[in-house]
């Protein structure tokens, strides 16, 4: 194919240009601090009894942090298992060399997918007898036992066996010769709510339902089956939720899902969102800024144009509601956030120049802006903020 030559006579073949030549910090990027993850895991694990295992939940590319990096440091910090949402996420981790047990938290329901999971040493979450039979057949086909986790619904109404049916069906499942039940679990729907320690709360009722069910199927004596219930919020409530393993996402990344957080817990956010100033301009009083002209300058105003927008995953409904940090000072974002850029009022600063780096999320000096702050302003939850960041933002590992 003939390449269009913009510059007549220039030998493009002699100077090939590759994407990798671009500095990851050329525009906007996410810095991921692996050691923060490691420390968070170590600290969270110190709240568990010695025998209780820690599953690091690294779905959605490690909540936007890069699942490979997160897994590596979580394992260093003492995580023994990993949780992903999809088949592809699991295979990606396996091909990056992760050898720990991996549980697929989403549902795999076709024979084809369950074979792929088996061949990649991924454990599926099983919510029905039908899926269990497929796994048993696959195990038989290979002359092996297919390792899996059974899930029961205790109040989330998402995946999982119906709890009443489970008690009968478990009898049948136990007789399957080509599966190995590695775990039985359930998922909490509301552990991050304020009333979760109240005995009548839905969280406590879920826990009791789960316990009752386990009692009825009498698995306590079977030490090969791992029982697990807690997400981050559940694990932080108290030990009653820990069982044999906890499945932790958000708090491992450095954010507590609970408002009232234990005083002797100090989580460190692992992510920092940074962007370069691409342009600076000064506008007069009464000048409209950005699409729709929703911001009008009330005085002569110095604006910095930042190379990041909603196509990078900054919610557009944060327009005019966020600040950025530069050298321990906060500057307000003004006007509508656009697809690829946004403006910041830097009036009075002589230090910010074209090419300066400002912080959108993370800490600098004694200032911190958290995804929890953005979530509040954007009327969502920090989980959604974290996994909204697009691949256009390079992930850069720092320590
Ligand atoms: C995402 C997920 C978790 C982790 O939840 P956090 O609140 O982020 O700790 C645990 N268990 C299941 C089944 C999940 O889907």
CSV table of C-alpha atoms and ligand atoms in Angstrom, one decimal:
chain,number,residue,atom,x,y,z
A,1,UNK,CA,0.0,0.0,0.0
A,2,UNK,CA,1.3,3.4,-1.0
A,3,UNK,CA,1.6,5.7,2.0
A,4,UNK,CA,0.4,9.3,1.4
A,5,UNK,CA,3.5,11.5,1.8
A,6,UNK,CA,2.7,14.8,3.4
A,7,UNK,CA,6.1,16.1,2.9
A,8,UNK,CA,7.4,15.9,-0.6
A,9,UNK,CA,10.8,14.2,-0.8
A,10,UNK,CA,11.0,13.2,2.9
A,11,UNK,CA,12.1,9.6,3.3
A,12,UNK,CA,9.4,8.2,5.7
A,13,UNK,CA,10.7,4.7,5.4
A,14,UNK,CA,14.1,5.8,6.7
A,15,UNK,CA,12.4,7.4,9.8
A,16,UNK,CA,9.6,5.0,10.8
A,17,UNK,CA,7.6,6.4,13.6
A,18,UNK,CA,6.0,4.1,16.1
A,19,UNK,CA,3.3,4.7,18.7
A,20,UNK,CA,5.7,3.5,21.3
A,21,UNK,CA,7.8,6.6,20.7
A,22,UNK,CA,5.1,8.7,22.3
A,23,UNK,CA,5.8,9.5,25.9
A,24,UNK,CA,3.0,7.9,28.0
A,25,UNK,CA,3.0,11.2,29.9
A,26,UNK,CA,2.6,13.3,26.8
A,27,UNK,CA,-1.0,14.1,27.4
A,28,UNK,CA,-3.0,12.5,30.3
A,29,UNK,CA,-2.2,9.4,32.2
A,30,UNK,CA,-3.0,7.3,35.3
A,31,UNK,CA,-0.2,6.6,37.7
A,32,UNK,CA,-0.6,3.3,39.5
A,33,UNK,CA,1.3,2.8,42.8
A,34,UNK,CA,1.8,-1.0,43.1
A,35,UNK,CA,3.3,-0.7,46.6
A,36,UNK,CA,0.1,1.1,47.8
A,37,UNK,CA,-1.9,-2.0,46.7
A,38,UNK,CA,0.6,-4.3,48.4
A,39,UNK,CA,0.4,-2.2,51.7
A,40,UNK,CA,-3.4,-2.0,51.5
A,41,UNK,CA,-3.7,-5.8,51.1
A,42,UNK,CA,-1.2,-6.4,54.0
A,43,UNK,CA,-3.1,-4.0,56.2
A,44,UNK,CA,-6.5,-5.4,55.3
A,45,UNK,CA,-5.2,-9.0,55.9
A,46,UNK,CA,-4.1,-8.0,59.3
A,47,UNK,CA,-7.8,-7.6,60.2
A,48,UNK,CA,-8.4,-11.3,59.2
A,49,UNK,CA,-7.6,-14.4,61.3
A,50,UNK,CA,-4.5,-16.2,60.1
A,51,UNK,CA,-6.4,-18.9,58.2
A,52,UNK,CA,-8.7,-16.5,56.4
A,53,UNK,CA,-7.7,-16.0,52.8
A,54,UNK,CA,-7.8,-12.9,50.7
A,55,UNK,CA,-9.1,-12.8,47.2
A,56,UNK,CA,-8.1,-9.7,45.3
A,57,UNK,CA,-10.9,-8.7,43.0
A,58,UNK,CA,-9.3,-7.4,39.8
A,59,UNK,CA,-12.2,-7.3,37.5
A,60,UNK,CA,-12.7,-4.4,35.0
A,61,UNK,CA,-8.9,-4.3,34.5
A,62,UNK,CA,-8.2,-4.0,38.2
A,63,UNK,CA,-10.8,-1.3,38.7
A,64,UNK,CA,-9.1,0.7,36.0
A,65,UNK,CA,-5.6,0.3,37.6
A,66,UNK,CA,-4.2,-2.5,35.3
A,67,UNK,CA,-5.2,-6.0,36.4
A,68,UNK,CA,-1.7,-7.4,35.8
A,69,UNK,CA,0.0,-4.8,38.0
A,70,UNK,CA,-2.6,-5.0,40.7
A,71,UNK,CA,-2.5,-8.8,40.8
A,72,UNK,CA,1.3,-8.9,41.1
A,73,UNK,CA,1.3,-6.5,44.1
A,74,UNK,CA,-1.8,-7.9,45.7
A,75,UNK,CA,-0.1,-11.3,45.7
A,76,UNK,CA,3.0,-9.8,47.2
A,77,UNK,CA,0.8,-8.3,49.9
A,78,UNK,CA,-0.6,-11.7,50.7
A,79,UNK,CA,-3.6,-12.2,48.4
A,80,UNK,CA,-3.9,-15.9,47.6
A,81,UNK,CA,-6.7,-15.9,45.0
A,82,UNK,CA,-7.9,-13.5,42.3
A,83,UNK,CA,-11.4,-12.6,41.1
A,84,UNK,CA,-12.3,-11.5,37.6
A,85,UNK,CA,-15.7,-10.9,36.0
A,86,UNK,CA,-15.2,-12.4,32.5
A,87,UNK,CA,-13.5,-15.2,30.7
A,88,UNK,CA,-11.4,-12.8,28.8
A,89,UNK,CA,-10.1,-11.1,31.9
A,90,UNK,CA,-9.2,-14.5,33.4
A,91,UNK,CA,-7.3,-15.6,30.3
A,92,UNK,CA,-5.5,-12.3,30.1
A,93,UNK,CA,-4.2,-12.8,33.7
A,94,UNK,CA,-3.2,-16.4,33.0
A,95,UNK,CA,-1.3,-15.4,29.9
A,96,UNK,CA,0.5,-12.7,31.9
A,97,UNK,CA,1.9,-15.5,34.1
A,98,UNK,CA,-0.4,-15.4,37.1
A,99,UNK,CA,-0.5,-18.9,38.7
A,100,UNK,CA,-2.9,-18.3,41.6
A,101,UNK,CA,-6.4,-19.6,41.6
A,102,UNK,CA,-8.7,-17.4,39.6
A,103,UNK,CA,-12.5,-17.3,40.1
A,104,UNK,CA,-14.7,-15.9,37.4
A,105,UNK,CA,-17.4,-14.0,39.2
A,106,UNK,CA,-19.7,-13.6,36.2
A,107,UNK,CA,-21.7,-16.4,34.8
A,108,UNK,CA,-20.5,-18.8,32.2
A,109,UNK,CA,-23.4,-20.9,30.9
A,110,UNK,CA,-22.3,-22.5,27.5
A,111,UNK,CA,-20.3,-25.6,27.2
A,112,UNK,CA,-17.9,-23.8,24.9
A,113,UNK,CA,-17.1,-21.1,27.5
A,114,UNK,CA,-16.9,-23.6,30.3
A,115,UNK,CA,-14.4,-25.7,28.3
A,116,UNK,CA,-12.3,-22.6,27.7
A,117,UNK,CA,-12.4,-21.8,31.4
A,118,UNK,CA,-11.4,-25.3,32.2
A,119,UNK,CA,-8.5,-25.3,29.8
A,120,UNK,CA,-7.2,-22.0,31.2
A,121,UNK,CA,-7.5,-23.2,34.8
A,122,UNK,CA,-10.2,-20.7,35.7
A,123,UNK,CA,-12.9,-21.6,38.2
A,124,UNK,CA,-16.4,-20.7,37.2
A,125,UNK,CA,-19.2,-19.5,39.4
A,126,UNK,CA,-22.0,-22.0,39.2
A,127,UNK,CA,-25.6,-21.0,39.8
A,128,UNK,CA,-27.6,-23.9,38.5
A,129,UNK,CA,-27.7,-27.7,38.3
A,130,UNK,CA,-27.6,-27.4,34.6
A,131,UNK,CA,-24.2,-25.6,34.6
A,132,UNK,CA,-23.0,-28.0,37.1
A,133,UNK,CA,-23.8,-30.9,34.8
A,134,UNK,CA,-22.0,-29.3,32.0
A,135,UNK,CA,-18.9,-29.0,34.2
A,136,UNK,CA,-19.2,-32.6,35.3
A,137,UNK,CA,-19.4,-33.7,31.7
A,138,UNK,CA,-16.3,-31.6,30.8
A,139,UNK,CA,-14.5,-33.1,33.7
A,140,UNK,CA,-15.4,-36.6,32.5
A,141,UNK,CA,-14.3,-35.8,29.0
A,142,UNK,CA,-10.8,-35.0,30.3
A,143,UNK,CA,-10.8,-37.7,32.9
A,144,UNK,CA,-10.3,-35.0,35.6
A,145,UNK,CA,-12.3,-33.0,38.2
A,146,UNK,CA,-13.5,-29.6,37.2
A,147,UNK,CA,-12.8,-27.1,40.0
A,148,UNK,CA,-15.6,-24.6,40.6
A,149,UNK,CA,-17.4,-22.5,43.2
A,150,UNK,CA,-21.1,-22.8,43.9
A,151,UNK,CA,-23.0,-19.6,44.5
A,152,UNK,CA,-26.2,-19.1,46.4
A,153,UNK,CA,-28.5,-16.1,46.4
A,154,UNK,CA,-29.2,-14.8,49.9
A,155,UNK,CA,-30.7,-11.4,48.9
A,156,UNK,CA,-29.0,-9.9,46.0
A,157,UNK,CA,-31.3,-11.6,43.4
A,158,UNK,CA,-28.5,-11.7,40.8
A,159,UNK,CA,-26.5,-14.9,40.4
A,160,UNK,CA,-26.7,-18.0,42.6
A,161,UNK,CA,-28.9,-20.9,43.4
A,162,UNK,CA,-32.2,-20.2,45.1
A,163,UNK,CA,-31.4,-20.8,48.7
A,164,UNK,CA,-34.3,-23.3,49.3
A,165,UNK,CA,-33.6,-25.3,46.2
A,166,UNK,CA,-29.9,-25.3,46.9
A,167,UNK,CA,-30.3,-27.6,49.9
A,168,UNK,CA,-31.8,-30.3,47.8
A,169,UNK,CA,-29.7,-29.8,44.8
A,170,UNK,CA,-26.5,-29.8,46.8
A,171,UNK,CA,-27.2,-33.5,47.6
A,172,UNK,CA,-27.2,-34.3,43.9
A,173,UNK,CA,-24.2,-32.1,43.2
A,174,UNK,CA,-22.1,-33.9,45.8
A,175,UNK,CA,-22.6,-37.1,43.9
A,176,UNK,CA,-21.0,-35.7,40.7
A,177,UNK,CA,-17.7,-37.4,40.3
A,178,UNK,CA,-16.0,-35.1,37.9
A,179,UNK,CA,-16.3,-31.8,39.7
A,180,UNK,CA,-14.4,-30.5,42.7
A,181,UNK,CA,-16.3,-28.0,44.8
A,182,UNK,CA,-13.7,-25.5,45.8
A,183,UNK,CA,-16.0,-23.0,47.3
A,184,UNK,CA,-19.5,-22.0,48.3
A,185,UNK,CA,-20.3,-18.3,48.3
A,186,UNK,CA,-22.9,-15.6,48.3
A,187,UNK,CA,-22.8,-11.8,47.8
A,188,UNK,CA,-23.9,-9.0,50.0
A,189,UNK,CA,-26.2,-6.3,48.5
A,190,UNK,CA,-26.0,-3.5,51.0
A,191,UNK,CA,-23.0,-3.9,53.3
A,192,UNK,CA,-21.9,-0.4,52.7
A,193,UNK,CA,-25.1,1.1,54.3
A,194,UNK,CA,-24.9,2.7,57.7
A,195,UNK,CA,-27.2,0.2,59.4
A,196,UNK,CA,-25.2,-2.9,58.5
A,197,UNK,CA,-24.4,-3.7,62.1
A,198,UNK,CA,-28.0,-3.5,63.1
A,199,UNK,CA,-29.3,-7.1,63.7
A,200,UNK,CA,-32.4,-6.4,61.6
A,201,UNK,CA,-30.4,-4.9,58.6
A,202,UNK,CA,-30.6,-6.7,55.3
A,203,UNK,CA,-26.9,-7.4,55.6
A,204,UNK,CA,-27.2,-9.3,58.9
A,205,UNK,CA,-30.2,-11.1,57.5
A,206,UNK,CA,-28.2,-12.2,54.5
A,207,UNK,CA,-25.4,-13.4,56.8
A,208,UNK,CA,-27.9,-15.4,58.9
A,209,UNK,CA,-29.5,-16.9,55.8
A,210,UNK,CA,-26.1,-18.0,54.5
A,211,UNK,CA,-25.1,-19.5,57.8
A,212,UNK,CA,-28.4,-21.4,58.1
A,213,UNK,CA,-28.0,-22.8,54.7
A,214,UNK,CA,-24.4,-23.9,55.4
A,215,UNK,CA,-25.6,-25.6,58.5
A,216,UNK,CA,-28.3,-27.5,56.6
A,217,UNK,CA,-25.9,-28.8,54.0
A,218,UNK,CA,-23.4,-29.5,56.8
A,219,UNK,CA,-20.2,-28.3,55.0
A,220,UNK,CA,-18.5,-26.9,58.1
A,221,UNK,CA,-16.7,-30.1,58.6
A,222,UNK,CA,-15.4,-30.2,55.0
A,223,UNK,CA,-12.3,-28.1,55.1
A,224,UNK,CA,-11.7,-28.4,51.4
A,225,UNK,CA,-14.7,-26.2,50.7
A,226,UNK,CA,-14.0,-22.5,51.1
A,227,UNK,CA,-16.9,-20.5,52.4
A,228,UNK,CA,-17.0,-16.8,51.4
A,229,UNK,CA,-19.4,-13.9,51.6
A,230,UNK,CA,-17.7,-10.5,52.2
A,231,UNK,CA,-16.8,-7.8,49.7
A,232,UNK,CA,-14.8,-4.8,51.0
A,233,UNK,CA,-17.7,-3.4,53.1
A,234,UNK,CA,-18.6,-6.8,54.5
A,235,UNK,CA,-15.0,-7.5,55.5
A,236,UNK,CA,-14.7,-4.2,57.3
A,237,UNK,CA,-17.9,-4.7,59.3
A,238,UNK,CA,-16.6,-7.5,61.5
A,239,UNK,CA,-15.2,-11.0,61.7
A,240,UNK,CA,-18.6,-12.6,61.5
A,241,UNK,CA,-18.5,-11.9,57.7
A,242,UNK,CA,-15.0,-13.3,57.1
A,243,UNK,CA,-15.6,-17.1,56.9
A,244,UNK,CA,-12.7,-18.8,55.0
A,245,UNK,CA,-12.0,-16.0,52.5
A,246,UNK,CA,-13.0,-12.4,51.7
A,247,UNK,CA,-13.3,-11.0,48.2
A,248,UNK,CA,-11.9,-7.5,48.3
A,249,UNK,CA,-12.0,-4.8,45.6
A,250,UNK,CA,-12.5,-1.2,46.4
A,251,UNK,CA,-10.6,-1.0,49.8
A,252,UNK,CA,-7.6,-2.8,48.3
A,253,UNK,CA,-7.3,0.2,45.8
A,254,UNK,CA,-7.3,2.5,48.8
A,255,UNK,CA,-10.9,3.7,49.3
A,256,UNK,CA,-13.2,2.7,52.0
A,257,UNK,CA,-16.8,1.9,51.1
A,258,UNK,CA,-17.9,2.7,54.6
A,259,UNK,CA,-18.3,6.3,55.9
A,260,UNK,CA,-17.5,5.3,59.4
A,261,UNK,CA,-14.1,3.7,58.9
A,262,UNK,CA,-12.1,2.0,61.6
A,263,UNK,CA,-9.7,4.6,63.1
A,264,UNK,CA,-6.7,2.3,62.9
A,265,UNK,CA,-7.0,1.6,59.2
A,266,UNK,CA,-5.1,3.8,56.8
A,267,UNK,CA,-5.7,2.9,53.2
A,268,UNK,CA,-3.6,4.5,50.6
A,269,UNK,CA,-5.1,5.3,47.2
A,270,UNK,CA,-3.1,3.6,44.5
A,271,UNK,CA,-4.2,5.7,41.6
A,272,UNK,CA,-3.3,9.2,40.5
A,273,UNK,CA,-4.8,10.9,37.5
A,274,UNK,CA,-2.5,13.5,35.9
A,275,UNK,CA,-2.7,15.7,32.9
A,276,UNK,CA,-0.6,18.2,31.0
A,277,UNK,CA,-1.5,21.8,30.4
A,278,UNK,CA,-1.6,22.0,26.6
A,279,UNK,CA,-2.4,25.7,26.2
A,280,UNK,CA,-2.9,28.9,28.2
A,281,UNK,CA,-5.0,31.9,27.3
A,282,UNK,CA,-6.2,35.1,29.0
A,283,UNK,CA,-9.8,36.2,28.4
A,284,UNK,CA,-11.5,39.5,29.3
A,285,UNK,CA,-14.4,39.9,31.7
A,286,UNK,CA,-17.8,38.7,30.2
A,287,UNK,CA,-16.4,36.1,27.9
A,288,UNK,CA,-18.1,32.7,27.4
A,289,UNK,CA,-16.1,29.5,27.9
A,290,UNK,CA,-16.6,26.1,26.3
A,291,UNK,CA,-19.7,24.6,24.6
A,292,UNK,CA,-22.9,26.3,25.4
A,293,UNK,CA,-21.1,29.2,27.0
A,294,UNK,CA,-22.4,28.1,30.4
A,295,UNK,CA,-19.4,29.8,32.1
A,296,UNK,CA,-18.9,33.5,31.6
A,297,UNK,CA,-15.8,35.1,33.1
A,298,UNK,CA,-16.6,37.6,35.8
A,299,UNK,CA,-13.2,39.2,35.5
A,300,UNK,CA,-10.1,39.1,33.4
A,301,UNK,CA,-9.3,35.4,33.6
A,302,UNK,CA,-6.3,33.2,32.8
A,303,UNK,CA,-7.4,29.8,31.5
A,304,UNK,CA,-5.3,26.6,31.2
A,305,UNK,CA,-6.5,24.1,28.6
A,306,UNK,CA,-6.0,20.5,29.9
A,307,UNK,CA,-5.7,17.6,27.5
A,308,UNK,CA,-8.4,15.4,29.1
A,309,UNK,CA,-12.1,15.1,28.6
A,310,UNK,CA,-15.1,12.8,28.8
A,311,UNK,CA,-13.6,10.5,26.1
A,312,UNK,CA,-11.0,9.7,28.7
A,313,UNK,CA,-13.6,8.8,31.3
A,314,UNK,CA,-14.0,12.1,33.2
A,315,UNK,CA,-17.8,12.4,33.6
A,316,UNK,CA,-19.2,15.3,31.7
A,317,UNK,CA,-21.7,16.0,34.5
A,318,UNK,CA,-18.7,17.1,36.7
A,319,UNK,CA,-18.4,20.3,34.5
A,320,UNK,CA,-17.7,23.2,36.8
A,321,UNK,CA,-17.8,21.0,39.9
A,322,UNK,CA,-14.2,19.8,40.2
A,323,UNK,CA,-10.8,21.3,41.0
A,324,UNK,CA,-7.3,20.4,40.0
A,325,UNK,CA,-4.1,20.5,42.1
A,326,UNK,CA,-0.9,22.2,41.2
A,327,UNK,CA,1.9,22.8,43.7
A,328,UNK,CA,-0.4,22.4,46.7
A,329,UNK,CA,-3.0,24.8,45.4
A,330,UNK,CA,-6.5,24.1,44.0
A,331,UNK,CA,-7.8,25.6,40.8
A,332,UNK,CA,-11.4,25.3,39.6
A,333,UNK,CA,-12.4,23.7,36.4
A,334,UNK,CA,-14.7,26.0,34.4
A,335,UNK,CA,-17.2,25.6,31.5
A,336,UNK,CA,-18.4,22.3,30.0
A,337,UNK,CA,-16.0,19.4,30.0
A,338,UNK,CA,-15.5,18.5,26.3
A,339,UNK,CA,-14.7,15.2,24.7
A,340,UNK,CA,-10.9,15.6,24.8
A,341,UNK,CA,-10.2,18.8,26.8
A,342,UNK,CA,-11.3,21.0,29.7
A,343,UNK,CA,-10.5,24.5,31.0
A,344,UNK,CA,-9.3,25.5,34.4
A,345,UNK,CA,-9.2,29.0,35.9
A,346,UNK,CA,-5.6,29.6,36.9
A,347,UNK,CA,-5.9,33.4,37.3
A,348,UNK,CA,-3.2,34.6,39.7
A,349,UNK,CA,-0.8,31.7,39.0
A,350,UNK,CA,2.4,32.5,37.2
A,351,UNK,CA,3.8,29.1,37.9
A,352,UNK,CA,1.5,27.1,35.7
A,353,UNK,CA,3.0,26.9,32.2
A,354,UNK,CA,2.3,25.0,29.0
A,355,UNK,CA,3.6,21.6,29.7
A,356,UNK,CA,3.0,21.7,33.4
A,357,UNK,CA,1.5,18.7,35.0
A,358,UNK,CA,-1.6,19.1,37.2
A,359,UNK,CA,-3.4,16.4,39.3
A,360,UNK,CA,-7.0,15.6,38.8
A,361,UNK,CA,-7.2,12.7,41.2
A,362,UNK,CA,-4.8,11.8,43.9
A,363,UNK,CA,-2.6,13.7,46.3
A,364,UNK,CA,0.0,16.4,46.0
A,365,UNK,CA,1.4,18.2,49.0
A,366,UNK,CA,-1.4,18.2,51.6
A,367,UNK,CA,-4.2,18.3,49.0
A,368,UNK,CA,-6.1,15.2,48.0
A,369,UNK,CA,-8.9,14.7,45.5
A,370,UNK,CA,-10.5,11.3,45.7
A,371,UNK,CA,-12.8,9.4,43.3
A,372,UNK,CA,-15.2,9.4,46.3
A,373,UNK,CA,-15.4,13.3,45.9
A,374,UNK,CA,-16.0,12.9,42.2
A,375,UNK,CA,-18.6,10.2,42.8
A,376,UNK,CA,-20.5,12.5,45.2
A,377,UNK,CA,-20.5,15.4,42.7
A,378,UNK,CA,-21.4,13.1,39.8
A,379,UNK,CA,-24.2,11.4,41.7
A,380,UNK,CA,-22.6,7.9,41.4
A,381,UNK,CA,-20.3,5.6,43.3
A,382,UNK,CA,-16.5,5.5,43.4
A,383,UNK,CA,-16.5,2.0,41.7
A,384,UNK,CA,-18.1,3.6,38.6
A,385,UNK,CA,-15.6,6.5,38.5
A,386,UNK,CA,-12.6,4.1,38.7
A,387,UNK,CA,-13.7,1.7,36.0
A,388,UNK,CA,-14.8,4.5,33.6
A,389,UNK,CA,-11.2,5.4,32.7
A,390,UNK,CA,-10.6,4.5,29.1
A,391,UNK,CA,-7.6,2.9,27.5
A,392,UNK,CA,-6.7,6.2,25.9
A,393,UNK,CA,-5.1,7.0,29.3
A,394,UNK,CA,-1.9,5.1,29.6
A,395,UNK,CA,-1.3,3.4,32.9
A,396,UNK,CA,2.1,4.2,34.2
A,397,UNK,CA,3.5,2.3,37.1
A,398,UNK,CA,5.2,4.3,39.9
A,399,UNK,CA,6.6,3.4,43.3
B,1,LIG,C1,-17.0,-6.9,42.6
B,1,LIG,C2,-17.2,-7.9,43.6
B,1,LIG,C3,-16.6,-8.0,44.8
B,1,LIG,C4,-15.7,-6.8,45.3
B,1,LIG,O1,-16.5,-5.8,45.8
B,1,LIG,P1,-15.8,-4.5,46.5
B,1,LIG,O2,-17.0,-3.8,47.0
B,1,LIG,O3,-15.2,-3.7,45.4
B,1,LIG,O4,-14.9,-4.9,47.5
B,1,LIG,C5,-16.8,-9.1,45.6
B,1,LIG,N1,-17.6,-10.1,45.2
B,1,LIG,C6,-18.2,-10.1,44.0
B,1,LIG,C7,-19.1,-11.2,43.7
B,1,LIG,C8,-18.1,-9.0,43.2
B,1,LIG,O5,-18.7,-9.0,42.0
